[in-house]
mmCIF file of C-alpha atoms in Angstrom:
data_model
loop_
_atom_site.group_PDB
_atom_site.id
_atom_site.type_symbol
_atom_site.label_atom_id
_atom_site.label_comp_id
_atom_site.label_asym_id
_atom_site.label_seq_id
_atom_site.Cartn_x
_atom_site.Cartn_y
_atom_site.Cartn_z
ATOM 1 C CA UNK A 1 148.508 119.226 109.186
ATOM 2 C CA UNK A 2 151.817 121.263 108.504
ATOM 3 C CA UNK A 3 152.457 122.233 111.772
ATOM 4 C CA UNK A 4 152.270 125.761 111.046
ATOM 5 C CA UNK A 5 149.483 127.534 112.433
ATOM 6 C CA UNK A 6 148.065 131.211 110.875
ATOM 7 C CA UNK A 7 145.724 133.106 113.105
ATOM 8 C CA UNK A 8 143.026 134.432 112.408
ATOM 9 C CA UNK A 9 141.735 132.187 109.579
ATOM 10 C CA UNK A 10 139.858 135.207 108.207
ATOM 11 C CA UNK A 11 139.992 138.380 108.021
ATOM 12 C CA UNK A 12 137.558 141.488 107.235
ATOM 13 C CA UNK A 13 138.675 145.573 107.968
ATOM 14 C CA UNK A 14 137.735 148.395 106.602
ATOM 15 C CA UNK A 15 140.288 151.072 104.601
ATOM 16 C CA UNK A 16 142.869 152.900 106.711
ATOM 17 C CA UNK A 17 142.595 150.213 109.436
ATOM 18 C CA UNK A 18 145.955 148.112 110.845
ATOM 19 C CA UNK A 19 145.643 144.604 111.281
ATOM 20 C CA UNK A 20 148.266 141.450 112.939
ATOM 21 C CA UNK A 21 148.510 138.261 111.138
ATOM 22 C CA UNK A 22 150.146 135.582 113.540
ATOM 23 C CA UNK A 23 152.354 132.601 112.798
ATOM 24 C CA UNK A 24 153.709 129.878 115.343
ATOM 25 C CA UNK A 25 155.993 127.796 113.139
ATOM 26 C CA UNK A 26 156.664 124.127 113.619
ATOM 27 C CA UNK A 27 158.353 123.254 116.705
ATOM 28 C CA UNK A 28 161.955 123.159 116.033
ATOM 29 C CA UNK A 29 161.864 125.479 112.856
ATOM 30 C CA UNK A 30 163.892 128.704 112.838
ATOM 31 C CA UNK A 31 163.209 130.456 109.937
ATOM 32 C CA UNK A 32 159.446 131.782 109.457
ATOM 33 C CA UNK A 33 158.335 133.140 105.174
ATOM 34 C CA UNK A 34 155.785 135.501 104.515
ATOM 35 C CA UNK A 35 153.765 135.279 101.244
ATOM 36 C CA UNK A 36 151.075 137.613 100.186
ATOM 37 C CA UNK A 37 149.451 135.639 97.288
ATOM 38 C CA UNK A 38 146.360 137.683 95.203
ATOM 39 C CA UNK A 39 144.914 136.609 92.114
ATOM 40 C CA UNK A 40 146.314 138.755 89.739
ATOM 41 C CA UNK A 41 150.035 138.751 91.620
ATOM 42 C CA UNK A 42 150.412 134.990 92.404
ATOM 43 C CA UNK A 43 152.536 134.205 95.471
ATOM 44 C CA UNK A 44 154.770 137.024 96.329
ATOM 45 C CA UNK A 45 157.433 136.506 99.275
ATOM 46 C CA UNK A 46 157.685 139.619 101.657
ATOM 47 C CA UNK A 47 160.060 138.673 104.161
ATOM 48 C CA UNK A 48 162.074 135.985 106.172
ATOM 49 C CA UNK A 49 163.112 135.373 109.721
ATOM 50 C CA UNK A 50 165.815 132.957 110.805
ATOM 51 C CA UNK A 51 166.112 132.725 114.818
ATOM 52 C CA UNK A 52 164.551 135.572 115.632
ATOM 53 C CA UNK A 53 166.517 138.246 112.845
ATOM 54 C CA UNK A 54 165.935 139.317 109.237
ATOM 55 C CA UNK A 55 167.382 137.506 106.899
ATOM 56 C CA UNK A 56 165.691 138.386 103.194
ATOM 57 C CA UNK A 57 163.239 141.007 102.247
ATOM 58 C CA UNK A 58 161.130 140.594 99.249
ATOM 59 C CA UNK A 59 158.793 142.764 98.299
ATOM 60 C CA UNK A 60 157.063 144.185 101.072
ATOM 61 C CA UNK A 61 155.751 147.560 101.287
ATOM 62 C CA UNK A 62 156.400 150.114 103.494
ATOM 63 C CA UNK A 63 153.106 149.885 105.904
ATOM 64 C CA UNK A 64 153.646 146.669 105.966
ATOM 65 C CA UNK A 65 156.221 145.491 108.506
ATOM 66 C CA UNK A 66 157.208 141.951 110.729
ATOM 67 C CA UNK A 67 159.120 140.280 113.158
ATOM 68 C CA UNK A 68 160.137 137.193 115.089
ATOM 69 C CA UNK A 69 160.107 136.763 118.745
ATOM 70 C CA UNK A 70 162.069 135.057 120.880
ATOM 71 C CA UNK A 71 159.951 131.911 121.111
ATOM 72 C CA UNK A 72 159.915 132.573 117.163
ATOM 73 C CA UNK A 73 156.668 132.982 116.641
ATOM 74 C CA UNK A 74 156.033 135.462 114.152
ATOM 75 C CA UNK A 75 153.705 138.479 113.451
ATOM 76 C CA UNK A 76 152.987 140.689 110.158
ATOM 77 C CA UNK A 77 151.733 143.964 110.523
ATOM 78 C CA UNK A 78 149.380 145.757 107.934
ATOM 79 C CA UNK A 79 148.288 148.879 108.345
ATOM 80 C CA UNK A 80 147.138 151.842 106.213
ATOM 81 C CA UNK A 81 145.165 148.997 104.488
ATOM 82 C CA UNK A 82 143.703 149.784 101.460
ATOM 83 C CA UNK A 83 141.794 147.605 98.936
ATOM 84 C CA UNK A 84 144.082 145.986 96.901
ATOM 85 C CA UNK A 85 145.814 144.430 100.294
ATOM 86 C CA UNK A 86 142.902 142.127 99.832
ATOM 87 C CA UNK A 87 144.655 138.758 99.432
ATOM 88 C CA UNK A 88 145.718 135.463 100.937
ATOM 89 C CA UNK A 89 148.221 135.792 103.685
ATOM 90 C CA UNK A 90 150.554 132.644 103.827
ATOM 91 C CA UNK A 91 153.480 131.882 106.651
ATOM 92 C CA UNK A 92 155.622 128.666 105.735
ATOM 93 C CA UNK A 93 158.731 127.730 108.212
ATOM 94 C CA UNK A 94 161.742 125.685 107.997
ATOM 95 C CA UNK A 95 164.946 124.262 109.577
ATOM 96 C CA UNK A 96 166.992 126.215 107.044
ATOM 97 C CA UNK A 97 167.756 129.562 106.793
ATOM 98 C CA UNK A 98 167.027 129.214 103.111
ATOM 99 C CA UNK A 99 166.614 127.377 100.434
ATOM 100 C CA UNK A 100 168.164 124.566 101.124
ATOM 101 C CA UNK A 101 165.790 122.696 103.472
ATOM 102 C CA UNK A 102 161.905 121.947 102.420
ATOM 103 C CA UNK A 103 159.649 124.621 104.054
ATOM 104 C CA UNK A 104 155.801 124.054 105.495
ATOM 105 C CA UNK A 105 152.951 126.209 105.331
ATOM 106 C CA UNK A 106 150.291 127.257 107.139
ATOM 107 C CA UNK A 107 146.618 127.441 105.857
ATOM 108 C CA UNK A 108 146.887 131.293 105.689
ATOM 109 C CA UNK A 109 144.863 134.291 106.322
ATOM 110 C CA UNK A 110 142.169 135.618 103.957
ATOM 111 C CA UNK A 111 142.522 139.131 104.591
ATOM 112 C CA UNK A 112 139.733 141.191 102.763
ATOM 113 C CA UNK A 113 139.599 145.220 103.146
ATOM 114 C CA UNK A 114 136.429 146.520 102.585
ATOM 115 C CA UNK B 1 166.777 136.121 91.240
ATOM 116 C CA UNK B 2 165.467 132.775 92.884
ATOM 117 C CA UNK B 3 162.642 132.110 90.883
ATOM 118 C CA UNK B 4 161.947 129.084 88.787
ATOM 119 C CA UNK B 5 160.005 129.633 85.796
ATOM 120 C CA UNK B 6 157.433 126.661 85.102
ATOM 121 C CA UNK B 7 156.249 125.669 81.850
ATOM 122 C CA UNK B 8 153.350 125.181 80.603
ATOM 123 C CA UNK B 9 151.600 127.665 82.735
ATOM 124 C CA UNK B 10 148.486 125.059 82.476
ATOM 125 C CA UNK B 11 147.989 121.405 81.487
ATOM 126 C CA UNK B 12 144.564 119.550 81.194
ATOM 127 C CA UNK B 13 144.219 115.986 81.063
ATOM 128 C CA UNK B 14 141.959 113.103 81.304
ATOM 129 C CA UNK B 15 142.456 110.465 84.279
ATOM 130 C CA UNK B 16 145.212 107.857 84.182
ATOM 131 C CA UNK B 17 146.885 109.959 81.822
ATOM 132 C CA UNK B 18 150.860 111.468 82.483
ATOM 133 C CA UNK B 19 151.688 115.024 83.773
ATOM 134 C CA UNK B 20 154.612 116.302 82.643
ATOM 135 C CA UNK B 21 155.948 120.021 84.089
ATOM 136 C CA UNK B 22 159.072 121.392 83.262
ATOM 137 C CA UNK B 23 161.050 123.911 85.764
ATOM 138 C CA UNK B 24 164.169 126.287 84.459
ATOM 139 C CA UNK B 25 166.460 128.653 86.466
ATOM 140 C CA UNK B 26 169.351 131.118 85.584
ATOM 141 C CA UNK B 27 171.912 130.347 88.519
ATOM 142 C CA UNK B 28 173.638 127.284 90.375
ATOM 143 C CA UNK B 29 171.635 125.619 92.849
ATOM 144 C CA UNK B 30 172.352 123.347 96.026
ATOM 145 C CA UNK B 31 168.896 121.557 95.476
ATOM 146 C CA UNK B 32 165.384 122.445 93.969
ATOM 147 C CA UNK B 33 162.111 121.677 95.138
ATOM 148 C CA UNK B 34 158.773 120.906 94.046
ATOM 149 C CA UNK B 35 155.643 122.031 96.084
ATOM 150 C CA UNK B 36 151.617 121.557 95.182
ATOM 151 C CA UNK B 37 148.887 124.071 96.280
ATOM 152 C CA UNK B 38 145.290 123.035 95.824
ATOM 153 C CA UNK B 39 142.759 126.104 95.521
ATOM 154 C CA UNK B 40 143.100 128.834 98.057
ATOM 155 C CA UNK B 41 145.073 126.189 100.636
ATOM 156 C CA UNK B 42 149.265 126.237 101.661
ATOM 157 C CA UNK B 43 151.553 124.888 99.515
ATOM 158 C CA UNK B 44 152.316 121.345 100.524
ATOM 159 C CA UNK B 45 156.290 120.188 99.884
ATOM 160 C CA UNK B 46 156.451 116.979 97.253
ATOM 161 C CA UNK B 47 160.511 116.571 96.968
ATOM 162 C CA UNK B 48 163.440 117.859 97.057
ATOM 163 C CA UNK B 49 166.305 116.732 94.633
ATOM 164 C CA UNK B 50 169.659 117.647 95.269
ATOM 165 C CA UNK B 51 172.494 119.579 92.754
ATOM 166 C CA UNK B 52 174.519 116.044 92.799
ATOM 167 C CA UNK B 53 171.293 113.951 92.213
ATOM 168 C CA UNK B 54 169.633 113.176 88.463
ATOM 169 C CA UNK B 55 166.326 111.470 89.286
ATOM 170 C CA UNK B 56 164.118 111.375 92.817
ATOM 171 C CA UNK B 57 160.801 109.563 92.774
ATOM 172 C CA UNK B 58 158.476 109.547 95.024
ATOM 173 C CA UNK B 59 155.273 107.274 94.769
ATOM 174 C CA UNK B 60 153.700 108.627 91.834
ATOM 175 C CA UNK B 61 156.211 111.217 91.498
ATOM 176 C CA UNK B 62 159.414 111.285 89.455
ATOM 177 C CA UNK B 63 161.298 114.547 89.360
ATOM 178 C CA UNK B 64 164.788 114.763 87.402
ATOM 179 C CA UNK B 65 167.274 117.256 87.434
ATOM 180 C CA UNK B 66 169.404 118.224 84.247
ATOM 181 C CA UNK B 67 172.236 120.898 86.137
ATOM 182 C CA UNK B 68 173.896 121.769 82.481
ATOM 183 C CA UNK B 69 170.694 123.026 81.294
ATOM 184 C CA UNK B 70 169.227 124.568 84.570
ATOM 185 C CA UNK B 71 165.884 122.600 84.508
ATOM 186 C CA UNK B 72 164.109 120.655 85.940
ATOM 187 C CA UNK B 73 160.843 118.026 84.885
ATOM 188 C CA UNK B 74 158.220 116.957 87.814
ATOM 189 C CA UNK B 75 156.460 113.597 86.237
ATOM 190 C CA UNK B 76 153.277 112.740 88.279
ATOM 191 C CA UNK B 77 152.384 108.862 86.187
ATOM 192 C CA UNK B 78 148.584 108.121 86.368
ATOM 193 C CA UNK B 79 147.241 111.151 87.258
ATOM 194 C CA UNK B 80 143.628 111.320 89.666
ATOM 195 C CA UNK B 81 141.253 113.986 90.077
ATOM 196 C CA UNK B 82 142.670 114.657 93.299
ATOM 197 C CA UNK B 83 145.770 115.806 91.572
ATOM 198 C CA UNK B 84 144.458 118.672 90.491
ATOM 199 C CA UNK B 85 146.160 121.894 91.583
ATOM 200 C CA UNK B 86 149.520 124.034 90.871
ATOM 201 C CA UNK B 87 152.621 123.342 91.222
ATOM 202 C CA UNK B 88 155.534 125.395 91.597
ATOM 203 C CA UNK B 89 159.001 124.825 91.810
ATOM 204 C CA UNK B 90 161.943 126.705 93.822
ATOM 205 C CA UNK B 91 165.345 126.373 94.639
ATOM 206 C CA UNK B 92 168.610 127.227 97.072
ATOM 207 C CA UNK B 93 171.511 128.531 95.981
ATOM 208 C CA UNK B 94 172.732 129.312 99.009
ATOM 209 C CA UNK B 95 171.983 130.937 102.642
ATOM 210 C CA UNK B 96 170.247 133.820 101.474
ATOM 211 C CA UNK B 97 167.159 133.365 102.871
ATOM 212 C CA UNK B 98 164.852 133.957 99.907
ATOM 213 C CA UNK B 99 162.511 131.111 99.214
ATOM 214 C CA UNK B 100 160.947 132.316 95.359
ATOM 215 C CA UNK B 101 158.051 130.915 93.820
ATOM 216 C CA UNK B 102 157.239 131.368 89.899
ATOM 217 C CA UNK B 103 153.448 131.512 88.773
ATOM 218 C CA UNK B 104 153.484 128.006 88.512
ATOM 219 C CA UNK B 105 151.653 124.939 86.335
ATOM 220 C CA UNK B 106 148.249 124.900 86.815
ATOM 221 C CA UNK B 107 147.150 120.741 86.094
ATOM 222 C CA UNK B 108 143.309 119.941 85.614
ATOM 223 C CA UNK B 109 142.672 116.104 85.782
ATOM 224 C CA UNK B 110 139.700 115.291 84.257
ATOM 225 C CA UNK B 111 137.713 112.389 85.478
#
């Protein structure tokens, strides 16, 4: 166990819905990643959170958006979901703001848009 | 960017055998670390070996670090079944908050 926890586990929606992916990080990390990892894209990072601010986008699309709250738990919202948004959802934390300190991941999200 | 290319992109072997996996990058680094993801699970961290450190092992493990030709080798020494899975590799460079994944090595241990 990581010490990150995802909810939900899974995930089915039809097109044109909106959806929340939630991530408590471990206790005592700042910084929460978000990875959207597909089979033909491998694991791509979207964005990162360091004490409750951005810190680095990837590449996350427009309908897609996040953020950290003051107990630094994190959300991602999806919306305007179409079919290719079908993918593993992954939310890792660390001490770090970066880099430089090993991050931990959750067991993810299967999100699948029907 | 912060992404480490690994090479190969797969590796099959039999039980007991070696599993060598090589990591490069393009910029200076402050450390670079290994991770493993089994099938459709998190990544789980292995190590972390620092800019100023050659060699790290870990149990099975031995990762070295070669800073003058920006790469990097994770060694897992008689390999199991269970050690089947990807691994990726990733570094920091400094605080900017990325944390970059290649595609990874996919390893198949055959029993």
């Amino acid at each position: 166990d990581s010490g990150v926890t995802q909810t939900p586990k899974h995930l089915i929606t039809a097109t044109g819905q909106r959806v929340t992916l939630r991530c408590s990080p471990r206790s005592g990390d700042l910084s929460v990643y978000w990875y959207q990892q597909s089979l033909d894209q491998g694991l791509q990072f979207l964005i990162q959170y360091y004490n409750g601010e951005e810190r680095a986008k990837g590449n996350i699309l427009e309908r897609f958006s996040a953020q950290q709250f003051p107990d630094l738990h994190s959300e991602l919202n999806l919306s305007s979901l179409e079919l290719g948004d079908s993918a593993l959802y992954f939310c890792a934390s660390s001490v770090g703001p970066g880099g430089n300190t090993e991050a931990f991941f959750g067991q993810g999200t299967r999100l699948t848009v029907v | 960017s912060q992404q480490g290319e690994e090479d190969p992109q797969a590796l099959s072997i039999q039980e007991g055998e070696n599993a060598t996996m090589n990591c490069s990058y393009k910029t200076s680094i402050n450390n670079l670390q290994w991770y493993r993801q089994n099938s459709g699970r998190g990544l789980v961290h292995l190590i972390l070996i620092r800019s100023n450190e050659r060699e790290k092992h870990s149990g099975r493990l031995r990762v070295t670090l070669d800073t003058s030709k920006k790469s990097s080798s994770l060694l897992i020494t008689a390999s199991r079944a269970a050690d089947t899975a990807s691994y990726f590799c990733t570094y920091g460079s400094s605080n900017t908050g990325k944390l970059i994944f290649g595609q990874g090595t996919t390893l198949q241990v055959k029993p």
